[in-house]
Short mmCIF file of C-alpha atoms in Angstrom, two decimals:
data_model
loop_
_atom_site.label_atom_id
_atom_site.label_comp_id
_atom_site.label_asym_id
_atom_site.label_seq_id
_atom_site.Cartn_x
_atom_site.Cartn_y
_atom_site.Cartn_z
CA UNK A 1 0.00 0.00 0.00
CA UNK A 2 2.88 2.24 1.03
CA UNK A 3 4.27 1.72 -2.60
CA UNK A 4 1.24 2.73 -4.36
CA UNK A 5 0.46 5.85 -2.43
CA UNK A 6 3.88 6.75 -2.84
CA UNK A 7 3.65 6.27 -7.08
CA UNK A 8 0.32 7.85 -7.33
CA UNK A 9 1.61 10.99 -5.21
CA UNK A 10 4.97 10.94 -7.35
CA UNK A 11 2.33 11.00 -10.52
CA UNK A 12 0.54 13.71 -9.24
CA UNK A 13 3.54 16.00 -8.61
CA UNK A 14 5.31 15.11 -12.12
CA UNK A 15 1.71 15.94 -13.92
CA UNK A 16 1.86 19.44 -11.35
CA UNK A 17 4.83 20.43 -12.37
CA UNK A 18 4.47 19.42 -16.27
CA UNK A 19 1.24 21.47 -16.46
CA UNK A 20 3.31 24.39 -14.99
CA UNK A 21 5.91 24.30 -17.59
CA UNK A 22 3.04 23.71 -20.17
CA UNK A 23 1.30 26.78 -18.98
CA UNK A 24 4.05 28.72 -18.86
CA UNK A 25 4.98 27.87 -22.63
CA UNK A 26 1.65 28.72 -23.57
CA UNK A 27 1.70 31.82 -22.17
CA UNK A 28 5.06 33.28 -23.77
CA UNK A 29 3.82 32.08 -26.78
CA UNK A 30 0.38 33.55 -26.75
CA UNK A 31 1.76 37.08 -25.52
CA UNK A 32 4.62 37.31 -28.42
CA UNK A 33 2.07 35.66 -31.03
CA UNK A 34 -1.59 36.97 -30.36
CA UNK A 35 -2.29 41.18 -31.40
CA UNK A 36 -5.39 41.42 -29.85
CA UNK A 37 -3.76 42.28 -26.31
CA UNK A 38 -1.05 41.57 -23.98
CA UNK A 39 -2.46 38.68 -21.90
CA UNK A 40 -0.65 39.78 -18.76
CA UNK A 41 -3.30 42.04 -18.43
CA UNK A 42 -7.18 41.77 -19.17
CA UNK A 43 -7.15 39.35 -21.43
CA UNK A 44 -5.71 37.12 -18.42
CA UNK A 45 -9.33 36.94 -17.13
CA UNK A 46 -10.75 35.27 -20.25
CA UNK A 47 -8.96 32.62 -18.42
CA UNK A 48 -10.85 32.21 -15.21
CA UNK A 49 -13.98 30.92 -16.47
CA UNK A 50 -11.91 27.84 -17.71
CA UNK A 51 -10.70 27.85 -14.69
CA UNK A 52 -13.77 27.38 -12.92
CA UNK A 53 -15.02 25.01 -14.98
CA UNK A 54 -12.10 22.73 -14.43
CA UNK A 55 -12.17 22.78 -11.20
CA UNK A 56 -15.60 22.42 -10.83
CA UNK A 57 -15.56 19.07 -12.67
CA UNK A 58 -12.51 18.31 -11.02
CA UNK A 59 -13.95 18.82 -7.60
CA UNK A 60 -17.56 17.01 -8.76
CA UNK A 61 -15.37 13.89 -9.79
CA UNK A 62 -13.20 13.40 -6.38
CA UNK A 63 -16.19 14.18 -4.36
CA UNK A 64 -18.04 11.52 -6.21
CA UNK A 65 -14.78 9.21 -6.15
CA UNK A 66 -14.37 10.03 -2.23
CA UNK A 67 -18.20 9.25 -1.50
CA UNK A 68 -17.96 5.70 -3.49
CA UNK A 69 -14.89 5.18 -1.30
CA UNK A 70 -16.18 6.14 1.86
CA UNK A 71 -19.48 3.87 1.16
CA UNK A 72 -16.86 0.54 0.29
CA UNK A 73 -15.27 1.63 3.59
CA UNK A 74 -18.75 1.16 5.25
CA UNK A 75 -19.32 -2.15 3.91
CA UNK A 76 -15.86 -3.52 4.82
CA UNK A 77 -16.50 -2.17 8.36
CA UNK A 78 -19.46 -3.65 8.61
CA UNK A 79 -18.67 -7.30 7.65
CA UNK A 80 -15.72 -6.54 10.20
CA UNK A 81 -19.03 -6.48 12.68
CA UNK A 82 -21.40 -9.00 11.24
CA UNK A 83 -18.63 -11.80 11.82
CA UNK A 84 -18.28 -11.12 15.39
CA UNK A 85 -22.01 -11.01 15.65
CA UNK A 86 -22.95 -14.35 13.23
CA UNK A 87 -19.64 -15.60 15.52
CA UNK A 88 -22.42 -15.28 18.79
CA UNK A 89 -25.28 -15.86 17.25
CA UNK A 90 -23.80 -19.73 16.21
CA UNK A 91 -21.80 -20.21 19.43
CA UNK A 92 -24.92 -19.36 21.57
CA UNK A 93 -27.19 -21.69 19.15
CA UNK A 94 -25.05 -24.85 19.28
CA UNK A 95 -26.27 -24.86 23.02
CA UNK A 96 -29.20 -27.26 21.96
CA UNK A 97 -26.70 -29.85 20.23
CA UNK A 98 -25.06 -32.76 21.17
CA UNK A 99 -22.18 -32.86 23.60
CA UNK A 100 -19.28 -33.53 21.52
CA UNK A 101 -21.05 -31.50 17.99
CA UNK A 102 -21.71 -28.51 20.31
CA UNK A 103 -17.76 -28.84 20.88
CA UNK A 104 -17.13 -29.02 17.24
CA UNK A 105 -19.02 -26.54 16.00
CA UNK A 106 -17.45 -23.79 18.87
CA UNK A 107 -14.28 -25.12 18.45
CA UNK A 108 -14.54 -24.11 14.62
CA UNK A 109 -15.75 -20.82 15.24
CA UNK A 110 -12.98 -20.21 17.33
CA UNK A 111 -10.61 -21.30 15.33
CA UNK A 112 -12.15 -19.14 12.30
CA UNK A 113 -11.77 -16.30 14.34
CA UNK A 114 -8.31 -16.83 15.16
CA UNK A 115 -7.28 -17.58 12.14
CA UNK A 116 -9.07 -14.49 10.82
CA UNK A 117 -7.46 -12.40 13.34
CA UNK A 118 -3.88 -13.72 13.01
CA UNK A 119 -3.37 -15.45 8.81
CA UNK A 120 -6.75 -13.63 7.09
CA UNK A 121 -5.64 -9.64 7.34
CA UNK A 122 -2.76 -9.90 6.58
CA UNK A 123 -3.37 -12.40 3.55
CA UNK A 124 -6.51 -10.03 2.43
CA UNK A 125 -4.01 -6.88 2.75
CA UNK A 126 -1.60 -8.45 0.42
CA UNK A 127 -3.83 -9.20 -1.86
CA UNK A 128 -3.79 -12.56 -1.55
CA UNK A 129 -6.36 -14.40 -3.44
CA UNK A 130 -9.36 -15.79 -1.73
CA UNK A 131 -7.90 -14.53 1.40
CA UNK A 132 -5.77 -17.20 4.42
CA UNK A 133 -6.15 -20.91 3.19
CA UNK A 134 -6.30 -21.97 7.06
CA UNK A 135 -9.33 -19.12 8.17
CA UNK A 136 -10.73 -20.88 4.82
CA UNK A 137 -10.06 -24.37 6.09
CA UNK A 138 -12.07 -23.79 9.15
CA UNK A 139 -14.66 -22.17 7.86
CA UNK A 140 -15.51 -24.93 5.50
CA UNK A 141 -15.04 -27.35 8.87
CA UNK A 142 -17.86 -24.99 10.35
CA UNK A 143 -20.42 -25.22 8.01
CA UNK A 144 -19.46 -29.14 7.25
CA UNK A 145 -19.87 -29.90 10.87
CA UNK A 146 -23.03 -27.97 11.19
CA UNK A 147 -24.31 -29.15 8.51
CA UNK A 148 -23.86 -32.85 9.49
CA UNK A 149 -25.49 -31.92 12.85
CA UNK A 150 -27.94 -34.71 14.15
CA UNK A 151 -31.41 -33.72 15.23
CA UNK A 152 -33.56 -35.21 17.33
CA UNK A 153 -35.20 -33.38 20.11
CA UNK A 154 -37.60 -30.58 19.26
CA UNK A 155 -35.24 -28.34 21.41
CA UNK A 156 -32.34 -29.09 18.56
CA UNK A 157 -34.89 -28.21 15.65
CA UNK A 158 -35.93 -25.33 16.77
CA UNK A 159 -32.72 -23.75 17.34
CA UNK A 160 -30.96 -25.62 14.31
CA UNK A 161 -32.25 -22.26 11.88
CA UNK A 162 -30.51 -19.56 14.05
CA UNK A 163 -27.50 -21.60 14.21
CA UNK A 164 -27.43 -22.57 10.59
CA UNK A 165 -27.85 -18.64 9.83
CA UNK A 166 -25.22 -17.79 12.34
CA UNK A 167 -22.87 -20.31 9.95
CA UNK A 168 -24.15 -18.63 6.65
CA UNK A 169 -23.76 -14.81 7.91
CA UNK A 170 -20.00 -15.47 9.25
CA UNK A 171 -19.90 -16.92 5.69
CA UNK A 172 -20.79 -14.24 3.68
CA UNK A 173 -19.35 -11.80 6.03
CA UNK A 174 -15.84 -13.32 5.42
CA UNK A 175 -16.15 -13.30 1.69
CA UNK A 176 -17.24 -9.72 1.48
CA UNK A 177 -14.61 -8.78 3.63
CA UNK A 178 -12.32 -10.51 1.39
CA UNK A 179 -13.83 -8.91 -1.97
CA UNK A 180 -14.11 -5.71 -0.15
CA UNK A 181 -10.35 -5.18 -0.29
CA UNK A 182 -10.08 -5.02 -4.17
CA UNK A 183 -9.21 -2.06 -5.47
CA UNK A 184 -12.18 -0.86 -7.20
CA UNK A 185 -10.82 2.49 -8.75
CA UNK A 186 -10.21 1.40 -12.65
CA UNK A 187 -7.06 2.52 -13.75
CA UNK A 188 -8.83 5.09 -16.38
CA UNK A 189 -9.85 7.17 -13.70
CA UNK A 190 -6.51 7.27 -12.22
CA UNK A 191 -6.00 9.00 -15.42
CA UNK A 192 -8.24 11.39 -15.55
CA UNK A 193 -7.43 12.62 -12.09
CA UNK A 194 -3.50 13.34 -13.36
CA UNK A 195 -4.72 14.57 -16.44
CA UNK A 196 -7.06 17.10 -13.99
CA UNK A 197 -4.14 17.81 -12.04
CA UNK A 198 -1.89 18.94 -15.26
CA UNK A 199 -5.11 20.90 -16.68
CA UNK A 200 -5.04 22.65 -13.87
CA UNK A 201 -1.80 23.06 -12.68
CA UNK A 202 -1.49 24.75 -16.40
CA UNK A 203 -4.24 27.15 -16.38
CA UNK A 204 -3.05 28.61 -13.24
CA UNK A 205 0.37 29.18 -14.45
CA UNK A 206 -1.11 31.10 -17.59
CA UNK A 207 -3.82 33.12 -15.02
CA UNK A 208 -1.23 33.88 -12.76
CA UNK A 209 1.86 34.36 -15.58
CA UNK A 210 3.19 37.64 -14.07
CA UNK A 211 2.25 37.40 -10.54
CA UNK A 212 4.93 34.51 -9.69
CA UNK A 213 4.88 34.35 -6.00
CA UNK A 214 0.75 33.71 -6.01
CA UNK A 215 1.00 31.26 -8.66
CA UNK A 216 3.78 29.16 -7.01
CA UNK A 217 1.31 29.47 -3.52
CA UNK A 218 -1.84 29.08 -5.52
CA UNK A 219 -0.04 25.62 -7.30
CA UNK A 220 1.59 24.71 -4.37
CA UNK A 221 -2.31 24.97 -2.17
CA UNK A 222 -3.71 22.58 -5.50
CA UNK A 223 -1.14 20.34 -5.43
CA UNK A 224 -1.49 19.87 -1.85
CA UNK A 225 -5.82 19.58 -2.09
CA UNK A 226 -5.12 16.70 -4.62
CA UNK A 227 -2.44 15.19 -3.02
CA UNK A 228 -4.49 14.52 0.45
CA UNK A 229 -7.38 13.49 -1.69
CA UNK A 230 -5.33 10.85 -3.67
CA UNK A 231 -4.15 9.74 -0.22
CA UNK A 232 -7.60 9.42 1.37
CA UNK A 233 -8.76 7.39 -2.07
CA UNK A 234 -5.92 4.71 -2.08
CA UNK A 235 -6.34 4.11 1.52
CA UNK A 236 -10.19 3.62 1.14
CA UNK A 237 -9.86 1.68 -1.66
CA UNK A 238 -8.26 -0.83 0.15
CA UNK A 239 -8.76 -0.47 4.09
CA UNK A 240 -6.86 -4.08 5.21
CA UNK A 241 -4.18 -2.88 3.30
CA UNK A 242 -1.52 -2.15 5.81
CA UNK A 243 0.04 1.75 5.41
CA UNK A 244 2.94 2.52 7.35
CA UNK A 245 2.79 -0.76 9.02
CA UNK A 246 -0.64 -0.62 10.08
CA UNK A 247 -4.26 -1.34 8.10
CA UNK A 248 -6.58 1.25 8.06
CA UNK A 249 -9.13 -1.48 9.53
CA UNK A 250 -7.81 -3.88 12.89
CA UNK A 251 -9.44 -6.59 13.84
CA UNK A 252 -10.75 -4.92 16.77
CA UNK A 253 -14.34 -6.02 17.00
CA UNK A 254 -13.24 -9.94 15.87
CA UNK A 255 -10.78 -10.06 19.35
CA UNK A 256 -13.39 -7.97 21.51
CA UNK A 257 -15.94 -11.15 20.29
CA UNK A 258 -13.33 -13.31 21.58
CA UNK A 259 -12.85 -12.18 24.82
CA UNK A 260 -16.71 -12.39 25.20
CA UNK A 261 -17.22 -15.67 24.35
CA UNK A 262 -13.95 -16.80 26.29
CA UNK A 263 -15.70 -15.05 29.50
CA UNK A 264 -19.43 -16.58 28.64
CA UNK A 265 -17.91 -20.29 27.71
CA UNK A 266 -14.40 -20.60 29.76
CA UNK A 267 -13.41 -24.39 29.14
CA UNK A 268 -9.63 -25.44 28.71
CA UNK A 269 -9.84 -27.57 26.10
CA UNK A 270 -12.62 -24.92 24.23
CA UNK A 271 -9.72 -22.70 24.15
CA UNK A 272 -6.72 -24.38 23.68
CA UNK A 273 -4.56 -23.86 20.95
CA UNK A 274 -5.95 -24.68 17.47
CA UNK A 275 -4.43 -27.12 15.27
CA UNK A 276 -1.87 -26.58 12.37
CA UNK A 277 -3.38 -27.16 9.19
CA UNK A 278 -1.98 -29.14 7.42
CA UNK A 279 -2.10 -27.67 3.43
CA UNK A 280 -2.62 -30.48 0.55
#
């Protein structure tokens, strides 16, 4: 992740600082070429309206690119949550089973959360398709095991739905936080955004031609907007992704369900170490 925001933000700056040159050449040739007026002075302001056009679509695009973003964001965080609440719902359900299924079953979603916790993020942050092979391994176990569950009393029936949701919601909610991680900005608009930023970058160095100090500020402040813009886009695209070390999503509320089901259902061997997986 580090990498990419560190490309995209070298992109920016070389389109920045082409479109200043460009401008710049645009306006010594206009002035020494055009006779209808010198364009250092009212002419300049034919300019503005350009201007404001292009940074009006500019601005329309990153808001709209920033509010996509924000709503993938949501989503991620939210299957973040409905695993650690589909984690309860199944652990609570398996009450009504069988001695050693109930065991099973917990022991899985344990397992699943662990795995989540310690192989999944960082798998899912590198991109890693499908996401850990072990977190995968025991979720399949869970919903094999559940779904070989025996029952007999009207107690086990009745509580075999929310339990068999519970297995189906943890489910889903793992493979959405897996496809939530894909970058989902095509690379086209990637270039559209650098081809904004030179646009710009070279209308403001023919508005501002003879009034060098603003126009270094006024493309330094631009450069800077669309900079911190780029940033907050690459790290929404892909919130596992780890930046400076750290994803922009922990698994926070995974652990916290942990610790609650440790204190609800203490048992040694519930909670002793899971096994290695052995990969095929």
């Amino acid at each position: 992740m580090l990498t990419q925001i560190l490309i995209t933000q070298s992109i920016l700056l070389g389109c920045v600082l082409l479109g200043w040159y460009f401008g710049r050449l645009v306006h010594k040739f206009a002035d020494k070429r055009f006779s209808e007026g010198d364009l250092a002075g009212k002419e300049l302001g034919r300019l503005s309206d350009t201007l404001t056009f292009v940074g009006g679509a500019v601005g329309i695009l990153l808001g709209l690119l920033l509010s996509f973003s924000v709503a993938d964001f949501s989503d991620t965080k939210a299957s973040i949550q409905e695993m650690g609440s589909n984690s309860l719902s199944v652990f609570s359900g398996a009450e009504a089973l069988d001695e050693s299924q109930r065991f099973e079953v917990r022991r899985d979603v344990i397992c699943t959360l662990r795995t989540s916790i310690s192989d999944d993020w960082a798998a899912i942050g590198n991109n890693e398709r499908g996401g850990s092979a072990v977190t995968t391994h025991w979720l399949l176990k869970l919903n094999k095991d559940v779904s070989q569950a025996t029952l007999v009393t009207n107690e086990q029936q009745q509580n075999f739905p929310n339990v068999l949701a519970g297995v189906t919601g943890l489910t889903n909610a793992r493979e959405s936080l897996v496809m939530g991680n894909s970058a989902l900005i095509p690379f086209v608009v990637w270039l559209v955004i650098y081809f904004s930023a030179f646009v710009m970058s070279a209308l403001l160095a023919m508005h501002l031609a003879d009034r060098k100090v603003l126009a270094r500020i006024s493309a330094g402040m631009s450069w800077g907007m669309l900079a911190v813009i780029l940033f907050a886009l690459a790290v929404l695209d892909a919130p596992l992704a780890p930046v400076f070390g750290t994803p922009t999503l922990e698994p926070l509320p995974i652990q916290e369900t942990l610790d609650v089901l440790q204190e609800s259902f203490p048992g040694s061997e519930l909670w002793a170490e899971c096994p290695p997986v052995v990969k095929s």
